[in-house]
Protein backbone atom coordinates (compact mmCIF):
# COMPACT_ATOMS: atom_id res chain seq x y z
CA UNK A 1 0.00 0.00 0.00
CA UNK A 2 1.39 3.46 -0.92
CA UNK A 3 2.06 5.90 1.88
CA UNK A 4 -0.72 8.28 0.74
CA UNK A 5 -3.22 5.41 0.76
CA UNK A 6 -2.74 4.58 4.43
CA UNK A 7 -5.84 4.71 6.51
CA UNK A 8 -6.11 5.67 10.17
CA UNK A 9 -8.77 4.67 12.65
CA UNK A 10 -9.78 7.71 14.68
CA UNK A 11 -12.24 8.55 17.39
CA UNK A 12 -13.01 11.98 18.75
CA UNK A 13 -13.49 12.57 22.48
CA UNK A 14 -15.54 15.55 23.58
CA UNK A 15 -15.48 17.42 26.90
CA UNK A 16 -17.58 14.92 28.89
CA UNK A 17 -15.64 11.83 27.76
CA UNK A 18 -18.11 10.76 25.07
CA UNK A 19 -16.57 9.41 21.84
CA UNK A 20 -18.15 10.47 18.55
CA UNK A 21 -17.50 9.95 14.81
CA UNK A 22 -15.32 6.86 15.22
CA UNK A 23 -14.22 5.62 11.84
CA UNK A 24 -11.42 4.90 9.42
CA UNK A 25 -10.05 7.93 7.57
CA UNK A 26 -7.53 8.38 4.75
CA UNK A 27 -4.35 10.31 5.54
CA UNK A 28 -5.42 12.74 2.81
CA UNK A 29 -8.53 13.74 4.82
CA UNK A 30 -8.42 17.45 5.69
CA UNK A 31 -8.87 18.79 9.19
CA UNK A 32 -11.63 21.06 7.88
CA UNK A 33 -13.63 18.08 6.59
CA UNK A 34 -13.22 16.29 9.93
CA UNK A 35 -14.57 19.35 11.74
CA UNK A 36 -17.54 19.54 9.37
CA UNK A 37 -18.35 15.88 10.02
CA UNK A 38 -18.06 16.42 13.79
CA UNK A 39 -20.42 19.38 13.54
CA UNK A 40 -22.94 17.32 11.55
CA UNK A 41 -22.82 14.39 13.98
CA UNK A 42 -22.53 16.37 17.24
CA UNK A 43 -24.94 15.05 19.91
CA UNK A 44 -27.59 17.74 20.39
CA UNK A 45 -28.33 16.74 24.00
CA UNK A 46 -24.97 18.11 25.21
CA UNK A 47 -24.72 21.35 27.17
CA UNK A 48 -22.10 22.71 24.74
CA UNK A 49 -22.92 22.57 21.03
CA UNK A 50 -20.71 24.26 18.41
CA UNK A 51 -22.48 26.62 16.03
CA UNK A 52 -19.93 26.27 13.22
CA UNK A 53 -16.87 24.20 12.37
CA UNK A 54 -14.67 27.18 13.27
CA UNK A 55 -15.81 26.75 16.90
CA UNK A 56 -14.19 23.27 16.98
CA UNK A 57 -10.54 22.69 17.82
CA UNK A 58 -8.98 19.26 17.27
CA UNK A 59 -6.07 18.31 19.52
CA UNK A 60 -3.66 15.46 18.82
CA UNK A 61 -0.43 14.80 20.73
CA UNK A 62 -0.72 18.17 22.47
CA UNK A 63 -1.06 20.18 19.24
CA UNK A 64 -4.06 22.03 17.85
CA UNK A 65 -4.49 20.82 14.26
CA UNK A 66 -4.70 23.50 11.55
CA UNK A 67 -7.67 23.70 9.19
CA UNK A 68 -5.96 23.66 5.79
CA UNK A 69 -3.82 20.63 6.50
CA UNK A 70 -4.42 16.91 6.03
CA UNK A 71 -4.00 14.16 8.61
CA UNK A 72 -0.72 13.22 6.91
CA UNK A 73 0.52 16.83 6.97
CA UNK A 74 -0.40 17.06 10.66
CA UNK A 75 1.78 14.01 11.35
CA UNK A 76 -1.02 11.89 12.75
CA UNK A 77 0.73 8.54 12.97
CA UNK A 78 -0.75 5.11 12.89
CA UNK A 79 -0.69 3.60 16.37
CA UNK A 80 2.16 1.31 17.40
CA UNK A 81 -0.26 -1.54 18.03
CA UNK A 82 -1.96 -3.23 15.08
CA UNK A 83 -5.62 -2.28 15.05
CA UNK A 84 -4.96 0.63 17.42
CA UNK A 85 -7.35 3.55 17.49
CA UNK A 86 -6.07 7.11 17.74
CA UNK A 87 -8.07 9.37 20.04
CA UNK A 88 -8.27 13.07 19.23
CA UNK A 89 -9.67 15.51 21.73
CA UNK A 90 -12.31 17.98 20.65
CA UNK A 91 -12.62 21.40 22.27
CA UNK A 92 -15.46 23.81 21.55
CA UNK A 93 -14.20 27.37 21.61
CA UNK A 94 -16.70 29.88 20.24
CA UNK A 95 -15.35 32.83 18.30
CA UNK A 96 -14.62 35.73 20.65
CA UNK A 97 -14.62 38.55 18.11
CA UNK A 98 -18.28 39.35 18.67
CA UNK A 99 -17.89 39.45 22.45
CA UNK A 100 -14.89 41.77 22.17
CA UNK A 101 -16.81 44.16 19.93
CA UNK A 102 -19.75 44.09 22.38
CA UNK A 103 -17.36 44.95 25.20
CA UNK A 104 -15.86 47.82 23.21
CA UNK A 105 -19.35 49.10 22.41
CA UNK A 106 -20.30 49.04 26.12
CA UNK A 107 -17.11 50.93 27.00
CA UNK A 108 -17.96 53.60 24.41
CA UNK A 109 -21.49 53.91 25.78
CA UNK A 110 -20.14 54.31 29.31
CA UNK A 111 -17.76 56.99 28.08
CA UNK A 112 -20.61 58.90 26.43
CA UNK A 113 -22.82 58.80 29.51
CA UNK A 114 -20.22 60.31 31.84
CA UNK A 115 -20.48 63.98 32.58
CA UNK A 116 -18.46 66.38 34.68
CA UNK A 117 -19.65 69.50 36.47
CA UNK A 118 -17.26 72.31 37.34
CA UNK A 119 -18.34 74.52 40.21
PDB file of N, CA and C in Angstrom, residues 7-60:
ATOM      1  N   UNK A   7      -4.611   4.310   5.842  1.00  0.00           N
ATOM      2  CA  UNK A   7      -5.844   4.709   6.511  1.00  0.00           C
ATOM      3  C   UNK A   7      -5.608   4.649   8.010  1.00  0.00           C
ATOM      4  N   UNK A   8      -6.277   5.539   8.726  1.00  0.00           N
ATOM      5  CA  UNK A   8      -6.106   5.671  10.165  1.00  0.00           C
ATOM      6  C   UNK A   8      -7.467   5.544  10.830  1.00  0.00           C
ATOM      7  N   UNK A   9      -7.521   4.755  11.897  1.00  0.00           N
ATOM      8  CA  UNK A   9      -8.767   4.669  12.653  1.00  0.00           C
ATOM      9  C   UNK A   9      -8.720   5.715  13.761  1.00  0.00           C
ATOM     10  N   UNK A  10      -9.717   6.594  13.727  1.00  0.00           N
ATOM     11  CA  UNK A  10      -9.780   7.708  14.678  1.00  0.00           C
ATOM     12  C   UNK A  10     -11.086   7.674  15.459  1.00  0.00           C
ATOM     13  N   UNK A  11     -11.022   8.232  16.647  1.00  0.00           N
ATOM     14  CA  UNK A  11     -12.237   8.554  17.392  1.00  0.00           C
ATOM     15  C   UNK A  11     -12.010   9.926  18.003  1.00  0.00           C
ATOM     16  N   UNK A  12     -13.075  10.613  18.275  1.00  0.00           N
ATOM     17  CA  UNK A  12     -13.006  11.982  18.754  1.00  0.00           C
ATOM     18  C   UNK A  12     -13.698  12.054  20.109  1.00  0.00           C
ATOM     19  N   UNK A  13     -12.974  12.513  21.104  1.00  0.00           N
ATOM     20  CA  UNK A  13     -13.490  12.573  22.475  1.00  0.00           C
ATOM     21  C   UNK A  13     -13.839  14.011  22.815  1.00  0.00           C
ATOM     22  N   UNK A  14     -15.100  14.213  23.221  1.00  0.00           N
ATOM     23  CA  UNK A  14     -15.543  15.555  23.577  1.00  0.00           C
ATOM     24  C   UNK A  14     -15.398  15.770  25.083  1.00  0.00           C
ATOM     25  N   UNK A  15     -15.757  16.948  25.550  1.00  0.00           N
ATOM     26  CA  UNK A  15     -15.476  17.416  26.904  1.00  0.00           C
ATOM     27  C   UNK A  15     -15.969  16.504  28.025  1.00  0.00           C
ATOM     28  N   UNK A  16     -17.035  15.767  27.805  1.00  0.00           N
ATOM     29  CA  UNK A  16     -17.577  14.921  28.886  1.00  0.00           C
ATOM     30  C   UNK A  16     -17.118  13.467  28.795  1.00  0.00           C
ATOM     31  N   UNK A  17     -16.184  13.178  27.889  1.00  0.00           N
ATOM     32  CA  UNK A  17     -15.643  11.828  27.762  1.00  0.00           C
ATOM     33  C   UNK A  17     -16.354  10.957  26.742  1.00  0.00           C
ATOM     34  N   UNK A  18     -17.374  11.492  26.093  1.00  0.00           N
ATOM     35  CA  UNK A  18     -18.106  10.759  25.071  1.00  0.00           C
ATOM     36  C   UNK A  18     -17.279  10.719  23.782  1.00  0.00           C
ATOM     37  N   UNK A  19     -17.245   9.554  23.130  1.00  0.00           N
ATOM     38  CA  UNK A  19     -16.567   9.412  21.842  1.00  0.00           C
ATOM     39  C   UNK A  19     -17.597   9.518  20.725  1.00  0.00           C
ATOM     40  N   UNK A  20     -17.252  10.308  19.696  1.00  0.00           N
ATOM     41  CA  UNK A  20     -18.154  10.470  18.554  1.00  0.00           C
ATOM     42  C   UNK A  20     -17.367  10.274  17.256  1.00  0.00           C
ATOM     43  N   UNK A  21     -18.062  10.024  16.175  1.00  0.00           N
ATOM     44  CA  UNK A  21     -17.504   9.946  14.813  1.00  0.00           C
ATOM     45  C   UNK A  21     -16.356   8.956  14.674  1.00  0.00           C
ATOM     46  N   UNK A  22     -16.397   7.843  15.380  1.00  0.00           N
ATOM     47  CA  UNK A  22     -15.320   6.865  15.222  1.00  0.00           C
ATOM     48  C   UNK A  22     -15.403   6.264  13.831  1.00  0.00           C
ATOM     49  N   UNK A  23     -14.242   6.173  13.183  1.00  0.00           N
ATOM     50  CA  UNK A  23     -14.217   5.623  11.840  1.00  0.00           C
ATOM     51  C   UNK A  23     -12.810   5.536  11.296  1.00  0.00           C
ATOM     52  N   UNK A  24     -12.707   5.044  10.082  1.00  0.00           N
ATOM     53  CA  UNK A  24     -11.417   4.904   9.418  1.00  0.00           C
ATOM     54  C   UNK A  24     -11.322   6.002   8.366  1.00  0.00           C
ATOM     55  N   UNK A  25     -10.239   6.764   8.420  1.00  0.00           N
ATOM     56  CA  UNK A  25     -10.052   7.928   7.570  1.00  0.00           C
ATOM     57  C   UNK A  25      -8.755   7.797   6.779  1.00  0.00           C
ATOM     58  N   UNK A  26      -8.746   8.353   5.571  1.00  0.00           N
ATOM     59  CA  UNK A  26      -7.531   8.385   4.750  1.00  0.00           C
ATOM     60  C   UNK A  26      -6.616   9.476   5.294  1.00  0.00           C
ATOM     61  N   UNK A  27      -5.308   9.291   5.097  1.00  0.00           N
ATOM     62  CA  UNK A  27      -4.352  10.313   5.542  1.00  0.00           C
ATOM     63  C   UNK A  27      -4.516  11.607   4.755  1.00  0.00           C
ATOM     64  N   UNK A  28      -5.195  11.548   3.620  1.00  0.00           N
ATOM     65  CA  UNK A  28      -5.422  12.740   2.808  1.00  0.00           C
ATOM     66  C   UNK A  28      -6.654  13.534   3.255  1.00  0.00           C
ATOM     67  N   UNK A  29      -7.353  13.054   4.286  1.00  0.00           N
ATOM     68  CA  UNK A  29      -8.526  13.744   4.815  1.00  0.00           C
ATOM     69  C   UNK A  29      -8.090  15.058   5.455  1.00  0.00           C
ATOM     70  N   UNK A  30      -8.790  16.149   5.131  1.00  0.00           N
ATOM     71  CA  UNK A  30      -8.423  17.450   5.691  1.00  0.00           C
ATOM     72  C   UNK A  30      -9.035  17.639   7.083  1.00  0.00           C
ATOM     73  N   UNK A  31      -8.382  18.469   7.849  1.00  0.00           N
ATOM     74  CA  UNK A  31      -8.866  18.787   9.194  1.00  0.00           C
ATOM     75  C   UNK A  31     -10.212  19.501   9.094  1.00  0.00           C
ATOM     76  N   UNK A  32     -10.372  20.347   8.088  1.00  0.00           N
ATOM     77  CA  UNK A  32     -11.633  21.056   7.880  1.00  0.00           C
ATOM     78  C   UNK A  32     -12.783  20.077   7.656  1.00  0.00           C
ATOM     79  N   UNK A  33     -12.559  19.044   6.844  1.00  0.00           N
ATOM     80  CA  UNK A  33     -13.635  18.077   6.586  1.00  0.00           C
ATOM     81  C   UNK A  33     -13.958  17.264   7.842  1.00  0.00           C
ATOM     82  N   UNK A  34     -12.953  16.976   8.663  1.00  0.00           N
ATOM     83  CA  UNK A  34     -13.218  16.287   9.928  1.00  0.00           C
ATOM     84  C   UNK A  34     -14.093  17.155  10.837  1.00  0.00           C
ATOM     85  N   UNK A  35     -13.782  18.441  10.904  1.00  0.00           N
ATOM     86  CA  UNK A  35     -14.565  19.351  11.739  1.00  0.00           C
ATOM     87  C   UNK A  35     -16.009  19.448  11.249  1.00  0.00           C
ATOM     88  N   UNK A  36     -16.190  19.473   9.926  1.00  0.00           N
ATOM     89  CA  UNK A  36     -17.543  19.542   9.371  1.00  0.00           C
ATOM     90  C   UNK A  36     -18.334  18.279   9.713  1.00  0.00           C
ATOM     91  N   UNK A  37     -17.669  17.128   9.667  1.00  0.00           N
ATOM     92  CA  UNK A  37     -18.345  15.878  10.025  1.00  0.00           C
ATOM     93  C   UNK A  37     -18.702  15.869  11.508  1.00  0.00           C
ATOM     94  N   UNK A  38     -17.778  16.340  12.354  1.00  0.00           N
ATOM     95  CA  UNK A  38     -18.061  16.422  13.792  1.00  0.00           C
ATOM     96  C   UNK A  38     -19.253  17.327  14.061  1.00  0.00           C
ATOM     97  N   UNK A  39     -19.305  18.459  13.373  1.00  0.00           N
ATOM     98  CA  UNK A  39     -20.420  19.384  13.545  1.00  0.00           C
ATOM     99  C   UNK A  39     -21.740  18.727  13.141  1.00  0.00           C
ATOM    100  N   UNK A  40     -21.722  17.980  12.038  1.00  0.00           N
ATOM    101  CA  UNK A  40     -22.938  17.322  11.551  1.00  0.00           C
ATOM    102  C   UNK A  40     -23.405  16.207  12.488  1.00  0.00           C
ATOM    103  N   UNK A  41     -22.467  15.526  13.135  1.00  0.00           N
ATOM    104  CA  UNK A  41     -22.824  14.387  13.981  1.00  0.00           C
ATOM    105  C   UNK A  41     -22.767  14.711  15.473  1.00  0.00           C
ATOM    106  N   UNK A  42     -22.635  15.979  15.837  1.00  0.00           N
ATOM    107  CA  UNK A  42     -22.532  16.375  17.238  1.00  0.00           C
ATOM    108  C   UNK A  42     -23.824  16.030  17.975  1.00  0.00           C
ATOM    109  N   UNK A  43     -23.728  15.375  19.146  1.00  0.00           N
ATOM    110  CA  UNK A  43     -24.942  15.052  19.913  1.00  0.00           C
ATOM    111  C   UNK A  43     -25.627  16.332  20.412  1.00  0.00           C
ATOM    112  N   UNK A  44     -26.878  16.502  20.058  1.00  0.00           N
ATOM    113  CA  UNK A  44     -27.589  17.742  20.392  1.00  0.00           C
ATOM    114  C   UNK A  44     -28.028  17.822  21.852  1.00  0.00           C
ATOM    115  N   UNK A  45     -27.914  16.724  22.592  1.00  0.00           N
ATOM    116  CA  UNK A  45     -28.335  16.735  23.995  1.00  0.00           C
ATOM    117  C   UNK A  45     -27.232  17.231  24.933  1.00  0.00           C
ATOM    118  N   UNK A  46     -26.092  17.638  24.395  1.00  0.00           N
ATOM    119  CA  UNK A  46     -24.969  18.109  25.214  1.00  0.00           C
ATOM    120  C   UNK A  46     -25.176  19.569  25.598  1.00  0.00           C
ATOM    121  N   UNK A  47     -24.564  19.973  26.711  1.00  0.00           N
ATOM    122  CA  UNK A  47     -24.716  21.352  27.173  1.00  0.00           C
ATOM    123  C   UNK A  47     -23.950  22.337  26.291  1.00  0.00           C
ATOM    124  N   UNK A  48     -22.890  21.869  25.641  1.00  0.00           N
ATOM    125  CA  UNK A  48     -22.101  22.714  24.743  1.00  0.00           C
ATOM    126  C   UNK A  48     -22.226  22.153  23.333  1.00  0.00           C
ATOM    127  N   UNK A  49     -22.754  22.980  22.425  1.00  0.00           N
ATOM    128  CA  UNK A  49     -22.925  22.567  21.032  1.00  0.00           C
ATOM    129  C   UNK A  49     -22.282  23.637  20.146  1.00  0.00           C
ATOM    130  N   UNK A  50     -21.334  23.261  19.291  1.00  0.00           N
ATOM    131  CA  UNK A  50     -20.713  24.265  18.405  1.00  0.00           C
ATOM    132  C   UNK A  50     -21.708  24.762  17.369  1.00  0.00           C
ATOM    133  N   UNK A  51     -21.593  26.037  17.034  1.00  0.00           N
ATOM    134  CA  UNK A  51     -22.481  26.624  16.029  1.00  0.00           C
ATOM    135  C   UNK A  51     -21.909  26.493  14.624  1.00  0.00           C
ATOM    136  N   UNK A  52     -20.573  26.426  14.522  1.00  0.00           N
ATOM    137  CA  UNK A  52     -19.930  26.266  13.220  1.00  0.00           C
ATOM    138  C   UNK A  52     -18.655  25.450  13.395  1.00  0.00           C
ATOM    139  N   UNK A  53     -18.093  25.003  12.287  1.00  0.00           N
ATOM    140  CA  UNK A  53     -16.872  24.196  12.372  1.00  0.00           C
ATOM    141  C   UNK A  53     -15.693  25.019  12.874  1.00  0.00           C
ATOM    142  N   UNK A  54     -15.757  26.341  12.757  1.00  0.00           N
ATOM    143  CA  UNK A  54     -14.665  27.176  13.266  1.00  0.00           C
ATOM    144  C   UNK A  54     -14.663  27.242  14.791  1.00  0.00           C
ATOM    145  N   UNK A  55     -15.748  26.815  15.429  1.00  0.00           N
ATOM    146  CA  UNK A  55     -15.807  26.749  16.904  1.00  0.00           C
ATOM    147  C   UNK A  55     -15.096  25.509  17.446  1.00  0.00           C
ATOM    148  N   UNK A  56     -14.771  24.551  16.560  1.00  0.00           N
ATOM    149  CA  UNK A  56     -14.193  23.272  16.982  1.00  0.00           C
ATOM    150  C   UNK A  56     -12.674  23.298  16.825  1.00  0.00           C
ATOM    151  N   UNK A  57     -11.991  22.851  17.863  1.00  0.00           N
ATOM    152  CA  UNK A  57     -10.536  22.691  17.820  1.00  0.00           C
ATOM    153  C   UNK A  57     -10.233  21.214  18.021  1.00  0.00           C
ATOM    154  N   UNK A  58      -9.400  20.649  17.147  1.00  0.00           N
ATOM    155  CA  UNK A  58      -8.975  19.256  17.274  1.00  0.00           C
ATOM    156  C   UNK A  58      -7.567  19.229  17.846  1.00  0.00           C
ATOM    157  N   UNK A  59      -7.370  18.405  18.866  1.00  0.00           N
ATOM    158  CA  UNK A  59      -6.070  18.308  19.520  1.00  0.00           C
ATOM    159  C   UNK A  59      -5.563  16.881  19.406  1.00  0.00           C
ATOM    160  N   UNK A  60      -4.315  16.764  18.921  1.00  0.00           N
ATOM    161  CA  UNK A  60      -3.663  15.462  18.818  1.00  0.00           C
ATOM    162  C   UNK A  60      -2.220  15.627  19.273  1.00  0.00           C
TER     163      UNK A  60
END
